[in-house]
Amino acid sequence: MKIGYVQSSPIFGNKRKNFEQIEELITKKKADLIVLPELFATGYTFISRKEVDNLAEGKNGETANFLKDISKKTGAIIVGGFIEKVGDDIYNSALMILNKNIIGIYRKLHLYYKEKLWFKQGNLALNVFEIKGFKIGMMICFDWFFPETMRSLSLLGADIIAHPANLVLPYCQKAMVIRCLENRVYAVTSNRIGEEKRGSDNFLFTGASQITSYNGEVLSRAPSDELFLDFRDIKVINARNKKLNDYNDLFNDRRIDYYRL
Ligand code: ACM
């Protein structure tokens, strides 16, 4: 199975240009799974709820259509972030798409910083989607900080965690090594680059998108400041064996009667 990411540099509010940028990077590359950043179509640093509302879409909006086109072009399952509008509620969401079909939707559970002003907390249970024989779970950016997210997805049977991100702190790439090791799953973290100076915030996004292996090995890491795309071949069967050695199985050895969660 070939999995990978696109690392883009969204221009705030310019969906058309942001779609073009990704199209140019992907060209005709063939893959099984391609992950795009969080909010890749819109940018991240909002200054009013009205602004967020104007950029929000339904799950069959222009960003979903773009993801469908990219999926058709590459044959890949595509995961990417968007601002989702459901009635009067707005979520920081991700779509999983294959060809013309929505396979799954995820709404960010753990909102970071001023996201709490703009978005509603995700209200969908963590879920793993089985497609083409692969089991894929989604989480978005800051969700990594809560180990329960990846643990839950892994206990649900995920082989791979698709992880759209807009990272502004320097910890995630290192943490994903441990998250993958402790759960024996693969992860694709697709981060963005560039700076957004808006209102009182000035974010420098950290790039360094990463493919992390079930054994904690970093299979690919992008530069911190360049548009980038990369793929790696993996064997999902590795993520289905939770045995560390003949005596230790990372899931069966859990002492759940003694945990207080
Ligand atoms: C983040 O969750 N986008 C920092």
PDB file of N, CA and C and ligand atoms in Angstrom, residues 38 44 92 108 110-112 115 140-144 165-169 205, ligand 1:
ATOM      1  N   GLU A  38      -5.055  20.214   7.408  1.00  0.00           N
ATOM      2  CA  GLU A  38      -6.257  20.783   8.039  1.00  0.00           C
ATOM      3  C   GLU A  38      -6.596  22.097   7.302  1.00  0.00           C
ATOM      4  N   TYR A  44      -6.210  29.415   8.190  1.00  0.00           N
ATOM      5  CA  TYR A  44      -6.495  29.007   9.570  1.00  0.00           C
ATOM      6  C   TYR A  44      -6.814  30.150  10.525  1.00  0.00           C
ATOM      7  N   ASN A  92     -14.637  22.192  12.605  1.00  0.00           N
ATOM      8  CA  ASN A  92     -13.357  21.997  11.938  1.00  0.00           C
ATOM      9  C   ASN A  92     -13.302  20.508  11.590  1.00  0.00           C
ATOM     10  N   LYS A 108     -13.303  17.680  14.431  1.00  0.00           N
ATOM     11  CA  LYS A 108     -12.212  17.805  15.417  1.00  0.00           C
ATOM     12  C   LYS A 108     -12.769  17.825  16.845  1.00  0.00           C
ATOM     13  N   HIS A 110     -10.801  18.042  19.773  1.00  0.00           N
ATOM     14  CA  HIS A 110     -10.039  18.883  20.707  1.00  0.00           C
ATOM     15  C   HIS A 110      -9.629  20.172  19.994  1.00  0.00           C
ATOM     16  N   LEU A 111     -10.349  21.242  20.280  1.00  0.00           N
ATOM     17  CA  LEU A 111     -10.111  22.511  19.582  1.00  0.00           C
ATOM     18  C   LEU A 111      -8.965  23.259  20.246  1.00  0.00           C
ATOM     19  N   TYR A 112      -8.115  23.866  19.415  1.00  0.00           N
ATOM     20  CA  TYR A 112      -6.922  24.559  19.900  1.00  0.00           C
ATOM     21  C   TYR A 112      -7.155  26.077  19.935  1.00  0.00           C
ATOM     22  N   GLU A 115      -9.703  28.518  18.049  1.00  0.00           N
ATOM     23  CA  GLU A 115     -10.679  27.649  17.372  1.00  0.00           C
ATOM     24  C   GLU A 115     -11.940  27.533  18.226  1.00  0.00           C
ATOM     25  N   ILE A 140      -7.559  15.336  13.729  1.00  0.00           N
ATOM     26  CA  ILE A 140      -7.085  16.609  13.179  1.00  0.00           C
ATOM     27  C   ILE A 140      -6.141  17.282  14.176  1.00  0.00           C
ATOM     28  N   CYS A 141      -4.981  17.595  13.702  1.00  0.00           N
ATOM     29  CA  CYS A 141      -3.962  18.410  14.376  1.00  0.00           C
ATOM     30  C   CYS A 141      -3.896  18.168  15.885  1.00  0.00           C
ATOM     31  N   PHE A 142      -4.352  19.143  16.699  1.00  0.00           N
ATOM     32  CA  PHE A 142      -4.201  19.152  18.159  1.00  0.00           C
ATOM     33  C   PHE A 142      -4.759  17.894  18.841  1.00  0.00           C
ATOM     34  N   ASP A 143      -5.573  17.134  18.145  1.00  0.00           N
ATOM     35  CA  ASP A 143      -6.065  15.863  18.694  1.00  0.00           C
ATOM     36  C   ASP A 143      -4.904  14.974  19.136  1.00  0.00           C
ATOM     37  N   TRP A 144      -3.720  15.171  18.512  1.00  0.00           N
ATOM     38  CA  TRP A 144      -2.580  14.310  18.869  1.00  0.00           C
ATOM     39  C   TRP A 144      -2.208  14.473  20.345  1.00  0.00           C
ATOM     40  N   ALA A 165      -3.178  18.512   9.506  1.00  0.00           N
ATOM     41  CA  ALA A 165      -2.713  19.384  10.587  1.00  0.00           C
ATOM     42  C   ALA A 165      -2.385  20.781  10.077  1.00  0.00           C
ATOM     43  N   ASN A 166      -2.422  21.720  11.027  1.00  0.00           N
ATOM     44  CA  ASN A 166      -1.905  23.099  10.844  1.00  0.00           C
ATOM     45  C   ASN A 166      -1.093  23.368  12.095  1.00  0.00           C
ATOM     46  N   LEU A 167       0.050  22.739  12.209  1.00  0.00           N
ATOM     47  CA  LEU A 167       0.804  22.745  13.473  1.00  0.00           C
ATOM     48  C   LEU A 167       1.539  24.059  13.686  1.00  0.00           C
ATOM     49  N   VAL A 168       1.437  24.564  14.916  1.00  0.00           N
ATOM     50  CA  VAL A 168       2.173  25.792  15.265  1.00  0.00           C
ATOM     51  C   VAL A 168       3.098  25.564  16.461  1.00  0.00           C
ATOM     52  N   LEU A 169       3.003  24.412  17.086  1.00  0.00           N
ATOM     53  CA  LEU A 169       3.897  24.065  18.205  1.00  0.00           C
ATOM     54  C   LEU A 169       4.926  23.050  17.693  1.00  0.00           C
ATOM     55  N   PHE A 205       3.540  28.241  10.588  1.00  0.00           N
ATOM     56  CA  PHE A 205       3.222  26.813  10.556  1.00  0.00           C
ATOM     57  C   PHE A 205       4.502  26.018  10.277  1.00  0.00           C
TER      58      PHE A 205
HETATM   59  C1  ACM B   1      -4.003  23.093  15.611  1.00  0.00           C
HETATM   60  O1  ACM B   1      -4.682  22.243  16.191  1.00  0.00           O
HETATM   61  N1  ACM B   1      -4.285  23.474  14.379  1.00  0.00           N
HETATM   62  C2  ACM B   1      -2.850  23.709  16.268  1.00  0.00           C
END
